[in-house]
């Protein structure tokens, strides 16, 4: 492997690591949306005068936040595997 390919692979690994950090923040936001959904669901169904629309909105936020976090988590897992493969190639050809 020539020097330019090694540099490109190292730069690509660095950019993917930055993207993984961004996706991790998105996952945290998705979990926060899910937590807000739990609060809305509780407020909607546990209040003295039940607000069904608030409970339903909360349930939707729980589901959307959970599935969003699951998708982001899968992306993080696959991205880490990809970066690890790149680093293994760099180590192999760096010697």
mmCIF file of C-alpha atoms in Angstrom:
data_model
loop_
_atom_site.group_PDB
_atom_site.id
_atom_site.type_symbol
_atom_site.label_atom_id
_atom_site.label_comp_id
_atom_site.label_asym_id
_atom_site.label_seq_id
_atom_site.Cartn_x
_atom_site.Cartn_y
_atom_site.Cartn_z
ATOM 1 C CA UNK A 1 0.000 0.000 0.000
ATOM 2 C CA UNK A 2 1.484 3.350 -0.974
ATOM 3 C CA UNK A 3 1.720 6.421 1.239
ATOM 4 C CA UNK A 4 -1.215 8.302 -0.305
ATOM 5 C CA UNK A 5 -3.569 5.354 0.245
ATOM 6 C CA UNK A 6 -2.455 5.080 3.873
ATOM 7 C CA UNK A 7 -3.040 8.793 4.411
ATOM 8 C CA UNK A 8 -6.452 8.566 2.783
ATOM 9 C CA UNK A 9 -7.420 5.572 4.934
ATOM 10 C CA UNK A 10 -6.248 7.333 8.109
ATOM 11 C CA UNK A 11 -8.196 10.480 7.186
ATOM 12 C CA UNK A 12 -11.286 8.395 6.423
ATOM 13 C CA UNK A 13 -11.032 6.621 9.787
ATOM 14 C CA UNK A 14 -10.765 9.993 11.556
ATOM 15 C CA UNK A 15 -13.782 11.396 9.728
ATOM 16 C CA UNK A 16 -15.810 8.294 10.534
ATOM 17 C CA UNK A 17 -14.878 8.607 14.209
ATOM 18 C CA UNK A 18 -16.174 12.197 14.162
ATOM 19 C CA UNK A 19 -19.388 11.001 12.496
ATOM 20 C CA UNK A 20 -19.796 8.318 15.159
ATOM 21 C CA UNK A 21 -19.591 10.987 17.872
ATOM 22 C CA UNK A 22 -22.314 12.959 16.099
ATOM 23 C CA UNK A 23 -24.517 9.875 15.808
ATOM 24 C CA UNK A 24 -23.930 9.205 19.499
ATOM 25 C CA UNK A 25 -25.306 12.663 20.290
ATOM 26 C CA UNK A 26 -28.345 11.932 18.123
ATOM 27 C CA UNK A 27 -28.876 8.686 20.038
ATOM 28 C CA UNK A 28 -28.800 10.631 23.297
ATOM 29 C CA UNK A 29 -31.375 13.064 21.916
ATOM 30 C CA UNK A 30 -33.593 10.172 20.825
ATOM 31 C CA UNK A 31 -33.450 8.745 24.343
ATOM 32 C CA UNK A 32 -34.309 12.188 25.721
ATOM 33 C CA UNK A 33 -37.342 12.319 23.417
ATOM 34 C CA UNK A 34 -38.379 8.934 24.762
ATOM 35 C CA UNK A 35 -38.004 10.177 28.350
ATOM 36 C CA UNK A 36 -40.116 13.214 27.567
ATOM 37 C CA UNK A 37 -42.691 10.813 26.147
ATOM 38 C CA UNK A 38 -42.755 8.932 29.449
ATOM 39 C CA UNK A 39 -43.391 12.188 31.317
ATOM 40 C CA UNK A 40 -46.158 13.196 28.912
ATOM 41 C CA UNK A 41 -47.776 9.784 29.135
ATOM 42 C CA UNK A 42 -47.739 9.923 32.915
ATOM 43 C CA UNK A 43 -49.123 13.470 32.928
ATOM 44 C CA UNK A 44 -51.830 12.525 30.462
ATOM 45 C CA UNK A 45 -53.095 9.397 32.189
ATOM 46 C CA UNK A 46 -52.369 10.047 35.874
ATOM 47 C CA UNK A 47 -53.913 13.504 36.170
ATOM 48 C CA UNK A 48 -57.270 13.998 37.869
ATOM 49 C CA UNK A 49 -58.817 15.081 34.583
ATOM 50 C CA UNK A 50 -57.314 12.680 32.079
ATOM 51 C CA UNK A 51 -55.989 14.191 28.894
ATOM 52 C CA UNK A 52 -56.027 11.319 26.419
ATOM 53 C CA UNK A 53 -54.342 13.330 23.660
ATOM 54 C CA UNK A 54 -51.392 14.043 25.948
ATOM 55 C CA UNK A 55 -51.045 10.357 26.819
ATOM 56 C CA UNK A 56 -51.225 9.296 23.176
ATOM 57 C CA UNK A 57 -48.646 11.926 22.213
ATOM 58 C CA UNK A 58 -46.412 10.629 24.981
ATOM 59 C CA UNK A 59 -46.734 7.041 23.779
ATOM 60 C CA UNK A 60 -45.838 8.121 20.236
ATOM 61 C CA UNK A 61 -42.754 9.942 21.522
ATOM 62 C CA UNK A 62 -41.702 6.881 23.522
ATOM 63 C CA UNK A 63 -41.978 4.626 20.475
ATOM 64 C CA UNK A 64 -40.317 7.046 18.056
ATOM 65 C CA UNK A 65 -37.506 7.850 20.490
ATOM 66 C CA UNK A 66 -36.869 4.184 21.227
ATOM 67 C CA UNK A 67 -36.751 3.126 17.580
ATOM 68 C CA UNK A 68 -34.623 6.125 16.677
ATOM 69 C CA UNK A 69 -32.148 5.249 19.428
ATOM 70 C CA UNK A 70 -32.100 1.616 18.273
ATOM 71 C CA UNK A 71 -31.301 2.639 14.684
ATOM 72 C CA UNK A 72 -28.591 5.055 15.827
ATOM 73 C CA UNK A 73 -27.126 2.383 18.094
ATOM 74 C CA UNK A 74 -26.969 -0.058 15.174
ATOM 75 C CA UNK A 75 -25.198 2.586 13.089
ATOM 76 C CA UNK A 76 -22.686 3.190 15.857
ATOM 77 C CA UNK A 77 -22.020 -0.529 16.215
ATOM 78 C CA UNK A 78 -21.456 -1.030 12.482
ATOM 79 C CA UNK A 79 -19.417 2.171 12.210
ATOM 80 C CA UNK A 80 -17.075 1.084 15.002
ATOM 81 C CA UNK A 81 -16.553 -2.253 13.271
ATOM 82 C CA UNK A 82 -15.735 -0.439 10.036
ATOM 83 C CA UNK A 83 -13.235 1.878 11.727
ATOM 84 C CA UNK A 84 -11.606 -1.088 13.479
ATOM 85 C CA UNK A 85 -11.183 -2.832 10.119
ATOM 86 C CA UNK A 86 -9.571 0.278 8.670
ATOM 87 C CA UNK A 87 -7.168 0.509 11.593
ATOM 88 C CA UNK A 88 -6.274 -3.176 11.236
ATOM 89 C CA UNK A 89 -5.448 -2.618 7.572
ATOM 90 C CA UNK A 90 -3.294 0.375 8.488
ATOM 91 C CA UNK A 91 -1.466 -1.659 11.125
ATOM 92 C CA UNK A 92 -0.947 -4.563 8.732
ATOM 93 C CA UNK A 93 0.469 -2.463 5.908
ATOM 94 C CA UNK A 94 2.182 0.025 8.198
ATOM 95 C CA UNK A 95 4.841 -2.488 9.159
#
